Every structure is written in C-alpha cells, then in structure tokens.
Amino acid sequence: MLIKMSKGATPEQIAAVENKLHDLGYKTGKMVGEEITLIGAYGDITRLPQGEFQEMGGVDTLIPISRAYKRAAQKGSPDSLIHNTVNIGKVTVGGDKLTVVAGPCSVESEPQIMEAAKFVKASGATALRGGVVKYRSSPYSGWEGIGSNSDEALRNGLKLIVKAGKEFDLPTVVEVLDPADVTVYEDLGIDCIQVGEPNSKNQALLNRLRDTSLPIIHKRGNSLDVEAYLLWVERVMANGKENVILCERGIMSANKYTRNTLDLGAIAALHYQLSCLPVGVDASHGTGIRDLVHSMTLAGIMAGASLVLIEAHPNPLIAKSDGFQGLFPEQLHRLVKACEQVWDLRRRLDCLYIPTVKLERDYDARSGEDKMRFFGSA
Amino acid sequence: MLIKMSKGATPEQIAAVENKLHDLGYKTGKMVGEEITLIGAYGDITRLPQGEFQEMGGVDTLIPISRAYKRAAQKGSPDSLIHNTVNIGKVTVGGDKLTVVAGPCSVESEPQIMEAAKFVKASGATALRGGVVKYRSSPYSGWEGIGSNSDEALRNGLKLIVKAGKEFDLPTVVEVLDPADVTVYEDLGIDCIQVGEPNSKNQALLNRLRDTSLPIIHKRGNSLDVEAYLLWVERVMANGKENVILCERGIMSANKYTRNTLDLGAIAALHYQLSCLPVGVDASHGTGIRDLVHSMTLAGIMAGASLVLIEAHPNPLIAKSDGFQGLFPEQLHRLVKACEQVWDLRRRLDCLYIPTVKLERDYDARSGEDKMRFFGSA
Amino acid sequence: MLIKMSKGATPEQIAAVENKLHDLGYKTGKMVGEEITLIGAYGDITRLPQGEFQEMGGVDTLIPISRAYKRAAQKGSPDSLIHNTVNIGKVTVGGDKLTVVAGPCSVESEPQIMEAAKFVKASGATALRGGVVKYRSSPYSGWEGIGSNSDEALRNGLKLIVKAGKEFDLPTVVEVLDPADVTVYEDLGIDCIQVGEPNSKNQALLNRLRDTSLPIIHKRGNSLDVEAYLLWVERVMANGKENVILCERGIMSANKYTRNTLDLGAIAALHYQLSCLPVGVDASHGTGIRDLVHSMTLAGIMAGASLVLIEAHPNPLIAKSDGFQGLFPEQLHRLVKACEQVWDLRRRLDCLYIPTVKLERDYDARSGEDKMRFFGSA
Amino acid sequence: MLIKMSKGATPEQIAAVENKLHDLGYKTGKMVGEEITLIGAYGDITRLPQGEFQEMGGVDTLIPISRAYKRAAQKGSPDSLIHNTVNIGKVTVGGDKLTVVAGPCSVESEPQIMEAAKFVKASGATALRGGVVKYRSSPYSGWEGIGSNSDEALRNGLKLIVKAGKEFDLPTVVEVLDPADVTVYEDLGIDCIQVGEPNSKNQALLNRLRDTSLPIIHKRGNSLDVEAYLLWVERVMANGKENVILCERGIMSANKYTRNTLDLGAIAALHYQLSCLPVGVDASHGTGIRDLVHSMTLAGIMAGASLVLIEAHPNPLIAKSDGFQGLFPEQLHRLVKACEQVWDLRRRLDCLYIPTVKLERDYDARSGEDKMRFFGSA
C-alpha cells in the first residue's frame, strides 16, 4: 500500500503516518518528490486499517499496489499458472474435463424436473441446475418458485431436484436467497449452492456461506469491476474456505440489445492472470436470447471458462420462468457436444501460447538493432 | 402490453395469442402492418404471464406500453402531481419541510453516538442515522459494525442509537442486512429501516419488509435503471405497504473520479414524473468525497429531493468507517442551514414552472403561422 | 412506427396524427385501449419525420417497431441468414476464409514497417495494418504518427506502408482522422480505410466516406448500443455504398481491469441476428493487455467474427505507441495458426446449430402433454 | 509518475529504468518492498514517453501520481481556488454573472432565428445558440441543418444567426463539425465555437481549434471519465490557448429513462477541485425531456456551473430537430429568472462553506480526547 501525502503535508504529518505504520508492524519506505511525498507500507496489507490512514492529517489518498484479495488470487507466475479444482459431488471442476451444469430456470413439478434431468443426462452434461426459490424483477409475476411460500414448500422443492439428481446420477446446483435457508440445503443433500447476481454483494448471505462445507458458485454482480468482484468472493473464503467457483453472467453496459453484456475479457483475465479459482460462464443470463446462447457459451470456453451454466427446459415454450432464454433439449444436446470440441481445442492451443514474460527474457539479452533484426528472421 | 408477432407469423398463431388473452380476461386490439402484426392487451398488465406469451409460436417480443409498477407510480397529471408523505417517528417526510437525516456511518461507542446526536440536533437536522452492522467491501477491514458479532451485540448496538435518539429527540434510521434481524429492529424501537445499495435487489429481505409497519428508505442499486428500481421498490409495497421512501445514492458510470455517479436526473424524473413517493439524496455515498457533499446535497434538493442523508461524525479524522466522506460538525451545521435556504427557493420556483401540457393546449388552439407569431410577442 | 398518444389525447389530436401520416403516404392502423390509443404507420419508416410527430399535440412517444437501419440490416431469416462479402484489395472478407489484419499500431520508419510486413506475411496473416496519423489521449505524448505534421509527411507515411504492402503482397488498412485526407488515401493506393473508435460518430467524416470506393472498417464507439452503432454505420451506406465492415473493439463498462470491455455478445448478435455485414474483432484495443489478446481473439472468432485485427510489432518493447498491447512476432505467428483452427471448428459447429424457429414449428404441431413427452424421449 | 516493477524484476532491469529516467532529465526515488520495487520520476510528467517505459523489461505498470493535464488544471488550493474567465463577444463567462446561452437546436429560416433571438433577448439570456450543420443519429432524418449541403449553404446559414445576434445584441455560439469549416466561422463573425459530444475525441478537429482565437465550448464525451475529458480539453490548450469552457451534457449509464445521465458530480468536481476553466451545464441534452430541463438546469447551477445551455424554440411543436427537448418561450422566460435566483443563492452559500483543509489544521493541533470533545461543544 502506498500512502500519498497532500502537497502541503508537514514533516510532522509524514512522521505520524510512518510511526503509525511501524506501530502496526509494517516496514516502510519513502519517496520524496518535488511536490508530493509517498510512503510505502510493506507487509500483509489485508490487515491495514485503511480508513484510519485515509483520515490522518496530510494524507491525500491510499494507492493499493498489491492486491487486497489473497485467497482468491492467482499464486503462480504468467508462465506457470496454478489453478485449484473444486468438487461438486463426484464431479471435479477445473481439472481436465469441462463441467456442464444444465437444467431449467425453475423446478416446476416432479414430472418436469425428472424429464429435465433425463435429457440433461442424455445430452452429456455433468450436473443439474434448477431454482426452487426464484428471483423475479416484478413482484407481480405470480410465480416465485415452487419453494417460495413456506419452509415446507422449500423442503419439498429441494427434495424434488435431489431426487431427480439421484435418479440420473447428476449432482445438483441450486441458488440460495436467504441466509436462513442454508442449513436446509445442507440437510437435504444439495451438492452445490449458487449465489445469484442480485446477491453478489449480500454481506449477510456471504458471511453465512463461510461456514458451509458445500461448494459455492458465486456469480459476479452486474456493476462489479473484476477485482472488486474478487474482493466479495474473498469474503466467502476469508476464514479458510476454498471450494468456491467464479461465474461471469453479464454486466451492465452501453449495449441494450442483449439482456446483459457478457464480459468474456473478465473470464480471460480471471483465468490467465488474476485468480486460482475455476471460472464459469452463464450465457443464458449473459445474453437473455436463446439463439445466442450457443455461440456465447462456446466463446466463453475459448476465453478461459472451465464450467458452463446453461438453462434448458423440456419445453421452453411452456416454462414458468425465463423460458425465452432456455434451450430446447435438442439444442442442449448439440451444444454439449460442441462444448467438448471447443474445450479440447482450447486446451491444445493453451499449450502453444508463449507468455510475454518468456519472450522478454530473450529480448533483454540482446542489443537494440539486434532486437529488431531478431524478429525479422522469426 | 403490445405483443409483436414475427414477420412470418401465421393467422393461427395470431389467433392463438388473441384467444389466450381473452381466456385470461383481457380485451384485445390488433394492428396489421405490411410486415408485422401487433396485438394489444388491455387491462391490468401486472397480472399478465409475460413469459408464457413470450414463448408462444410466432411471438417476437412484448412491448410494455403502460408501467409495471402501480403503487410506486405517480397518480396525478403533469400539471397536478400527487405526492405521498411518510412518517419517520414524529417527522413527516415529503410535506412542507425538508427532512435532514444525519449522523455517523457507524455507531462506534456510547460517547461517540451521544456526541453525534448532540451536534446533529444542534445543527437543525431532523433525524439521526448510524450503522450497527456495516457493509465493508473488504472482508479484512476488521470492523463490521458494533453489532456484527452476535445477536446480543446487535441488540446492544441498536439500544445505543435508540438511547441517543431519545436523549436528543431525534427519530432513528438504521440499515438492516439480514431478514432475520428485522424483528429486533422493530422490538428495540428503531424508527426507520434502511435498505442499502448492495441489498437493493435482495429479494428475501425485500419480501420480509412487506410485513413491517416501520417506514423503509430503499436505496437504488448502482446498476438499476430508474424504472427497474421502481419495480424493486414495488416489491416492498406489493401487499399494500405504503410508507416507503426512495433514495438516490449514485450509480456506476464512465466517471471514476467520484466514488459513484449521483444521478440527479433520476431524482427529477422520480419526483416530477414517475412516482408518488418522497425522494431522498445521499451525496455522501454519491460522491465519496467530503468536500463535494455540500454542493451535491444542495443540487439534489434543487433537483427534487425532499429528504437528504448526510454522513457526519464528531471527528471524522478518527472515524472507524468511511471517515473520508463524513462531514465535520461545523460543516454539517453550515450545510443544514444552506439546505433550508435551497429548499425554500426550490419550492418557490416550483410554483412558477409551467408544465408543457398546459402550453400545448394553448398552442393547439392556434393555426400554423399564428403559432410562430404568438411567441414572437411573448 | 407506433405513435403512442397521451392518456388525455382528444379525438381531434388523434385524427390530426392520422391525417398527417396519410398526407405523407403512410397507411395507418389504430388500437384504442382503456387509457391509451396507439397509431401504427406502415411503410418506409426511414423517411418519417419523427421529430414533427413527436411534437404534435397529444403525442406521448414514438415506439419503433421495425429497424431504422435498412442497408446494414440482416435480410435473411434465422434459419437462412444472408451475409455480404467485402473485398480489401484481393482479399475477400466474410467468405470461406478468415481475414487476419495485423501490423504495428504506428508506421515508424521504412525499416520498421518492412520488418513488420515481412513477419506479418510469414505468420500467414492476410493484410497489413499501420497508423500514419495516430490518436493519442494525451496531447503531450510527443508522437502523433509519422504523417501528422504536414500534408507531405502524410503522403510520405502512406507511401511507406503501401510500399511494404506491395513488397510482401499484403493489402493495407490505414485509419483516417480528417475528412480532408480521404482523397490522399485513395490517390496513394491504400486498400482499406479504417474509422477509429473516437471517430465512430464523426458525422463529417462518415458523410465524406459515402463517396469513396475504398472499403471501410467502421469501429464501434465505446458508448454505442449495438443498434445505435448500426445507425451510424448506415450513414456511410446511405447513398448505396455497400463495402463496409463492422468491428467490435471494446466498450465502456463497470470493468476497469481491461482497457475496454470487449462485447463479444454484440459480435454474435450482429453476425447471427442483426446485420448482413462482415464483423471484425479487435482484441488488442478490446483488452489493452498483450497476454489476453490471444484468448480474446480466439473467443471473438468463436462468437461470430470473420475478420480479426491484431497489433503486432517487430519489437513491441521499443514501439513508439501502444507497445504494451502489441504482440511479439512469435506470438502473432502462433495466434494466426490458432485462429485458423478456431475458424474451422466454428464453421463446422455453425452447421450443426438448430435455430429456434425450426423447433417452434415442430412444437406448434403438437398438443400440450405431448410437447412435454416429446422431449423426454429426445 | 510511479513505475511499478514486476515481482521478478532483476536489479539490472531496475537500474535500466532509473538510467533512462536520468537520461531524460528526471530525478528519481525508489521504494523497495518485500515483493515489489517502485521507482518514482520527479519533474514534468507531461513529457514522459510512457509507452517506452511500459515496455521496458521488468516493468509492470505505470501509476500516475500527479495529473497529466496542466493548463486545464486547478492551480489554487481548496481554500483559495483560482478560476479563469473567458469572453464570448462582450460577455464574460466565469465571473460575477451567470451566462445563459439559449436558442433553437437548428437555425431553420431567417424568420425563425429572428423570432428566436427576439424572445431569447427578452428572456434575459446573454447569448444565442443555433446549429447550422446538425448531428442526426439517423442518416435518413432528412434534415441535417440549413448549412449542410454546400459551402455556400454553410455561409448563408451562419450569416443568418450572425444577423440575428447583431439585431438583438447577443453574441452567437455555433457548433462546428468539420475542421475545414473553422475558417468560415471565423470569417463570418461567429463569437464562440462549440464542439459537440460526438466530436469530443475528434483529434483532427481539436488540433485545428488550437489555432483559432475564438473561444471554445468543448462538450464532454458521453463515455469519458472526468479526468480523461480534461486530457482531451488539454489538447485544445496545448499550445497556449486559454479561452476554453467545459460543458457537461450527460454521459452513458445504467439509467435509460433520461436520454443521458447528467453528471452533476462532475461539475462539482471540475469547479471545486480539478479545473480552473468555467463549467457549463446542458440539461436539454442531459435529460432529453423538456419538463426536466427546468429542474436540472437549476441543479446544475447549484452544483457549480457558471454557464447554462438551453434549447428553446419559438414553437417547439414544429421544430425541425430535437423539438421534444426545446423549451417554449414562456418556459425559457421563467427559467432564466429562476437561474438568476439560484445563482445568487449559490454564490452566497459558497462563501459560507468551510473546506476540510481548514478544519484539519485545527484538529491536528489538538489531542485525541480533546478532538472528540471539541465537537461536542460545537
């Protein structure tokens, strides 16, 4: 962390900042410019009481130099990345195989979720999704999920998807909305808890999830910078929890044609530069347009995703929620096959990539003109 | 609601849509264009199962013509607006007087909140704010509010601000983070519950707030269009609850200098065009810069706000959270006085404004050339 | 176009709107709702004087139903898309082969651009790019391109890239900044003119480009909705010009980690739904981070691009502008090979995709229960 | 400027950066952290070739510490701001009086602009605006301004507004679109050139404007951060030109209800913190809704604007462009009076404000407990 002092900061103010840092156990450095003095704090910045320093006399701003998220961060170097794996039931996310989580927006009935599980399994997907309590932007939409009206309804809804998952040997992924419900998800055997976009910054819920052993898919909020997102993810991991999966599902932008703007550059940045966690892509919410889900799911894998979330319904024409973005079974079938081909190709191409850091070492070893010539002959 | 059929829609598909609307009790109209047919549905659109229509054969898109929020909507006409009032304790928001809610970001200790209440009262502000459990973007900031660690801590924290409010005759406004805590707020005598920006779309929390008699200040999420925001507010009001207050606190934009972009155009739109609810402005979070809070609070009143939220601290230099945007007591003192002057001026200027609808009536009564001449002599 | 009348619109006002439409040669339709009347205008909407109607008494808003861009629009149906090809010199963009345009941000000297052309050709790329007058966000950067100081400098700079292109049999793509320069580009044999992001809405420049026979790569402005972008592109095509290529290069969003947010969903929407024009992707500007250009270029092809723009330099470590995003020659070499593999795979997968419109026909032919069963057996 | 070296940077790479800075005449400082080394460059940063450093071996990123714009920057201190004035004809912008520039979107005919000038003068406004060549988002709108078709048309259009301005003693403000037209504006006696939003980053145009003696109103691009905007403004001033006026007219955001999001926080930041230049507000484009122009113009003054731009038309119901946001003459009349009252109040309130820097001096002089008590008695 750098502490930038104001133009008119006095020597006493500068000394006070340095002393406070020393008291807290940080080593310091200092750079005295023509107008501005900078003080550097070395050590574990996650413990630094930023607000207190922000408010000391003569302090202008704090400039973060190293990242405030540590557990979610990438620990390797550009030419030797380190990536975690996370288990959802028997499925390993982030390893050699692509994980495909598919299913309807909502669990609607036992026949519907059984049908859904059947074609999801047949398509080759690896896990089953389905909402039991559902987000709706309008309070008057009339349907907020099969489990929305009582604790008993919640239990019954969760039991349906667990049953379908067991029947077709698919681990289950279900979104949670209320911290009070987490225990029920655990008790009834849900395999993975999803945090939806509207709850991406729900502190009470994230704090609660620190204590579950279930893996979490934590979706990115639609107004979050990618590093700000990692700081919210870090909240779930703060006490040592490691089985967390990132997921890009679209952010707000100038574009109004797609429901959201799927930020695949964030996926590439997370996977290749910023984080050790597996990254997922949800093109169903990311586009909101059924006929774009195919292309954008594949593009998401190419950008770096190792998990895909796909909404699909036995018959999207009669789905109770979000049917316009859910795939038909035939479309899911084709897409899962396509996903595997794109996954294989990406992994081969990944191996061929030469990170800049490797090239810079060679270039630095050469003199000016030589550097130019060197590449002429490449 | 208009239902736009695709170019190739068949007469059978068109009839199917009309029949379904009739079955649901809607009257319909139809416009047959050269390429596209439109079907209009007349009646209470809030009950229309949009997803089902979206998915019918031959349907392209649904185009909303009237608004999907009803309770939060403005019920008057442009030249005769209707505005609700909401009571926070003994204070009436949205009436003749401006409401100023001021206080520290966090309740830190009994002496701190008593000092705060004292200078808030002295400044002329009308209500006391203070957080007991606090949002922090970093999980490592070390301080999440005096009430964050246990139910007992929550109760003790709430009691402190209630005591301070009583001592200085100020109603209290406190943010809630977890649906499970609402009952505690009610029991301990908090006068108004605030929903913070990160929870603006927290469905579990909003659903819970339908059942409290306490007034709600519902802050706008930083990625919400102003009408999408009203739909989330409508959720709190869906069962008949009326004492809800809107609050603009900054949205995400291209601007990075201020912490958020305070969207005063939204305040004007809400107050003068879209909603019957009182509108507040929070320039502390909206700018994140102490020396801009003064100007932007005043501009917010001029744009249409009837409530202002201001962070202020007995000594912001030693505040435990967000001190860099909290005002010094002297600054609050000056700002409250300034607010009252701006409020008075705006109310006078409001009376002088001529809404377009009035002018159009005159203009329509004249012939072409006459219309131009008419204004030459104005 | 739909014209939505206000709640209080009088029968006379409604008749006036209808009469004006008839006078202008439009057929009309009308839908009279409980509160609101809608008037539809059928015919060529591009000629409709929207402002005049907007201002008629009793008119609330105009709601566009069909698209305001015609030449840039997709003319086929979802299961039978129609795509144009555009020639850049001898290279055909938008046909069977992927087009790779590569080269340095700026032409710096004759040896530099000759070296660049040599390795660009060797990599397998199909065209050469290089700026002669350059955008710089800071006026003090000291270097605004080899051709920036005089008309003679411009001519000499353009001659260098033309010479390099000829030597290595690569057509050339150069950005233009001033309408007055277009003639020079034509005279000196540049093969394709690029409109950069800062000029995406430069009306004087776009109007001027209507009259050149050279093909245009028109980059999307970073604040433009995808359909608003098409309307600016339509401006270049308004008089009949057809050889225009779209290009996504990143828009503004909540994300601050990448220089811009590459909106690949826009590429998918343009290619598969909205436009007949070839679509390019520029991941160099779209990410601004060299080590992400590889992944995001490939993801862009997977999303629907048929042209890629890649910045590459004989030695990016000593580039005079934007070196931090330019590829090393070895990286370009690998990327071009990878691009071809991704292109081949995408074209195969495109053939397998089942557009929704096809499935809907089958579904419509079945009864309710049957529809659900149908998919169970899929 | 700080240069942040990568984790693995070698001592040789660090020395190379320092040596290059010394060669360029900069003094340097260094801070060696546990993982990262920072090198500071002291001196005039506007001359630093950032790209070259960005690309040196071992360099991670460059972190700007002082601002890259100098001429447009605020030169005073928070408790003693320095503000320029700029003359438009005989009118002084940025001094004791508010400047109100009003008039139609477009000059349509001699009678129309004469009528317009008459009621603009009568309203008390101080300058006349009117477009002669006009931006239109659709190329098919059919009207691009009275001066759009030829050089002669341009001259005739400009002559009309100059004549109207002279007749009613109002200086004239006209937008320019093409660098080639600047000379014509100068020759025909236009008093102020406006750069519109779509041209905010039009480098060729901005470079050309360095050489005119006419004052410039440079509108902010709708995707520009406020400091990035100042860097484009700095381009016009780079050779010493000083008579430039800033103008906020709305940026892109999550809000879709208003045509743009008027960023009044940017006005406050520019006026009170970042720049010495006068700041204008254009609520006509900033809202795009006639009935919000009143409130938002007044709020803009309260936020810090000293110039307002208002579209108004003798009869907006028959305006050829943008009529839906243009005021009726009666509305302009009322608004100008209201503006003056808000201006007077703001100037009085400005004098009462206590900048934080003053308070901090007092606080620093006290001990801990004392600081808290101090405010209790305030």
Tab-separated table of C-alpha atoms in Angstrom, chain A residues 3-145:
chain	number	residue	atom	x	y	z
A	3	ILE	CA	0.124	6.456	1.130
A	4	LYS	CA	0.197	9.637	-0.925
A	5	MET	CA	0.549	12.760	1.198
A	6	SER	CA	-1.011	16.062	0.098
A	7	LYS	CA	1.102	18.825	-1.403
A	8	GLY	CA	1.128	20.799	1.818
A	9	ALA	CA	1.744	17.910	4.223
A	10	THR	CA	4.055	18.838	7.078
A	11	PRO	CA	7.064	16.774	8.188
A	12	GLU	CA	5.169	16.052	11.416
A	13	GLN	CA	2.220	14.632	9.486
A	14	ILE	CA	4.551	12.459	7.430
A	15	ALA	CA	6.258	11.209	10.556
A	16	ALA	CA	2.900	10.451	12.185
A	17	VAL	CA	1.905	8.209	9.306
A	18	GLU	CA	5.236	6.385	9.393
A	19	ASN	CA	5.027	5.911	13.151
A	20	LYS	CA	1.518	4.525	12.973
A	21	LEU	CA	2.624	2.029	10.329
A	22	HIS	CA	5.580	0.957	12.470
A	23	ASP	CA	3.279	0.558	15.473
A	24	LEU	CA	1.133	-1.792	13.427
A	25	GLY	CA	4.155	-3.861	12.467
A	26	TYR	CA	4.715	-2.659	8.908
A	27	LYS	CA	8.048	-1.789	7.418
A	28	THR	CA	8.012	1.432	5.449
A	29	GLY	CA	9.753	3.194	2.592
A	30	LYS	CA	9.512	6.796	1.462
A	31	MET	CA	9.822	8.717	-1.782
A	32	VAL	CA	10.102	12.480	-1.559
A	33	GLY	CA	9.116	14.138	-4.829
A	34	GLU	CA	9.113	17.780	-5.805
A	35	GLU	CA	5.544	18.287	-4.715
A	36	ILE	CA	4.416	15.034	-3.205
A	37	THR	CA	5.728	12.530	-0.687
A	38	LEU	CA	4.795	8.872	-0.902
A	39	ILE	CA	5.053	6.403	1.971
A	40	GLY	CA	5.074	2.690	1.230
A	41	ALA	CA	3.844	0.076	3.703
A	42	TYR	CA	5.309	-3.397	3.327
A	43	GLY	CA	3.656	-6.488	4.762
A	44	ASP	CA	0.225	-8.059	4.858
A	45	ILE	CA	-1.989	-5.285	3.545
A	46	THR	CA	-5.217	-7.138	4.199
A	47	ARG	CA	-4.856	-6.198	7.881
A	48	LEU	CA	-4.206	-2.492	7.270
A	49	PRO	CA	-6.930	-0.201	8.707
A	50	GLN	CA	-7.252	1.868	5.546
A	51	GLY	CA	-9.955	4.181	6.815
A	52	GLU	CA	-7.820	5.280	9.727
A	53	PHE	CA	-4.931	6.234	7.483
A	54	GLN	CA	-7.199	7.884	4.938
A	55	GLU	CA	-8.223	10.249	7.686
A	56	MET	CA	-4.858	11.194	9.123
A	57	GLY	CA	-3.762	14.776	8.667
A	58	GLY	CA	-1.921	15.453	5.421
A	59	VAL	CA	-2.931	12.186	3.783
A	60	ASP	CA	-4.305	12.603	0.263
A	61	THR	CA	-5.148	9.065	-0.888
A	62	LEU	CA	-4.152	5.446	-0.478
A	63	ILE	CA	-2.922	3.688	-3.603
A	64	PRO	CA	-3.090	-0.098	-3.499
A	65	ILE	CA	-0.032	-1.708	-5.058
A	66	SER	CA	-0.584	-5.319	-4.218
A	67	ARG	CA	-3.961	-6.974	-4.263
A	68	ALA	CA	-6.386	-6.903	-1.355
A	69	TYR	CA	-7.642	-10.403	-2.120
A	70	LYS	CA	-5.219	-13.169	-1.252
A	71	ARG	CA	-7.051	-16.486	-1.128
A	72	ALA	CA	-8.842	-15.924	-4.443
A	73	ALA	CA	-5.662	-14.648	-6.112
A	74	GLN	CA	-3.528	-16.433	-8.672
A	75	LYS	CA	-0.419	-17.735	-6.907
A	76	GLY	CA	1.698	-18.786	-9.868
A	77	SER	CA	3.595	-16.763	-12.465
A	78	PRO	CA	2.394	-15.999	-16.016
A	79	ASP	CA	4.356	-18.923	-17.438
A	80	SER	CA	3.384	-21.290	-14.656
A	81	LEU	CA	-0.165	-20.678	-13.505
A	82	ILE	CA	-1.654	-22.502	-10.519
A	83	HIS	CA	-5.334	-23.457	-10.647
A	84	ASN	CA	-7.498	-25.030	-7.941
A	85	THR	CA	-10.051	-27.731	-8.507
A	86	VAL	CA	-13.396	-27.794	-6.709
A	87	ASN	CA	-15.630	-30.817	-6.252
A	88	ILE	CA	-19.386	-30.701	-6.820
A	89	GLY	CA	-20.477	-34.124	-5.610
A	90	LYS	CA	-18.373	-36.555	-7.626
A	91	VAL	CA	-17.639	-34.018	-10.349
A	92	THR	CA	-14.305	-32.188	-10.363
A	93	VAL	CA	-14.444	-28.614	-11.654
A	94	GLY	CA	-11.313	-27.028	-13.049
A	95	GLY	CA	-9.394	-30.159	-13.959
A	96	ASP	CA	-9.047	-31.997	-17.247
A	97	LYS	CA	-12.705	-32.036	-18.088
A	98	LEU	CA	-15.170	-29.318	-18.834
A	99	THR	CA	-18.102	-29.147	-16.398
A	100	VAL	CA	-21.524	-28.549	-17.912
A	101	VAL	CA	-24.291	-27.578	-15.479
A	102	ALA	CA	-27.654	-27.596	-17.229
A	103	GLY	CA	-31.308	-27.576	-16.340
A	104	PRO	CA	-34.403	-25.442	-16.122
A	105	CYS	CA	-34.570	-21.986	-14.617
A	106	SER	CA	-37.113	-23.314	-12.099
A	107	VAL	CA	-38.145	-26.652	-10.682
A	108	GLU	CA	-41.842	-26.652	-11.604
A	109	SER	CA	-43.096	-30.134	-10.755
A	110	GLU	CA	-41.819	-33.657	-10.247
A	111	PRO	CA	-42.506	-34.754	-13.860
A	112	GLN	CA	-40.877	-31.600	-15.227
A	113	ILE	CA	-37.638	-31.917	-13.229
A	114	MET	CA	-37.470	-35.664	-13.895
A	115	GLU	CA	-37.869	-35.039	-17.634
A	116	ALA	CA	-35.282	-32.298	-17.383
A	117	ALA	CA	-32.772	-34.488	-15.541
A	118	LYS	CA	-33.324	-37.220	-18.113
A	119	PHE	CA	-32.470	-35.096	-21.138
A	120	VAL	CA	-29.706	-33.241	-19.304
A	121	LYS	CA	-28.078	-36.597	-18.556
A	122	ALA	CA	-28.653	-37.793	-22.110
A	123	SER	CA	-27.029	-34.674	-23.519
A	124	GLY	CA	-23.785	-35.473	-21.745
A	125	ALA	CA	-23.959	-32.615	-19.243
A	126	THR	CA	-22.393	-33.263	-15.848
A	127	ALA	CA	-24.641	-31.580	-13.317
A	128	LEU	CA	-28.258	-30.487	-12.885
A	129	ARG	CA	-29.402	-26.985	-12.032
A	130	GLY	CA	-32.904	-25.780	-11.098
A	131	GLY	CA	-34.224	-22.952	-8.945
A	132	VAL	CA	-36.552	-23.642	-6.024
A	133	VAL	CA	-36.971	-20.035	-4.899
A	134	LYS	CA	-36.632	-17.659	-7.833
A	135	TYR	CA	-35.680	-14.070	-8.444
A	136	ARG	CA	-38.262	-12.121	-10.328
A	137	SER	CA	-37.837	-8.473	-11.178
A	138	SER	CA	-41.576	-7.890	-10.985
A	139	PRO	CA	-43.354	-8.656	-7.715
A	140	TYR	CA	-46.489	-9.351	-9.722
A	141	SER	CA	-45.147	-12.136	-11.911
A	142	GLY	CA	-47.139	-14.572	-9.823
A	143	TRP	CA	-44.569	-17.337	-9.629
A	144	GLU	CA	-41.550	-17.108	-7.367
A	145	GLY	CA	-40.583	-20.736	-7.393
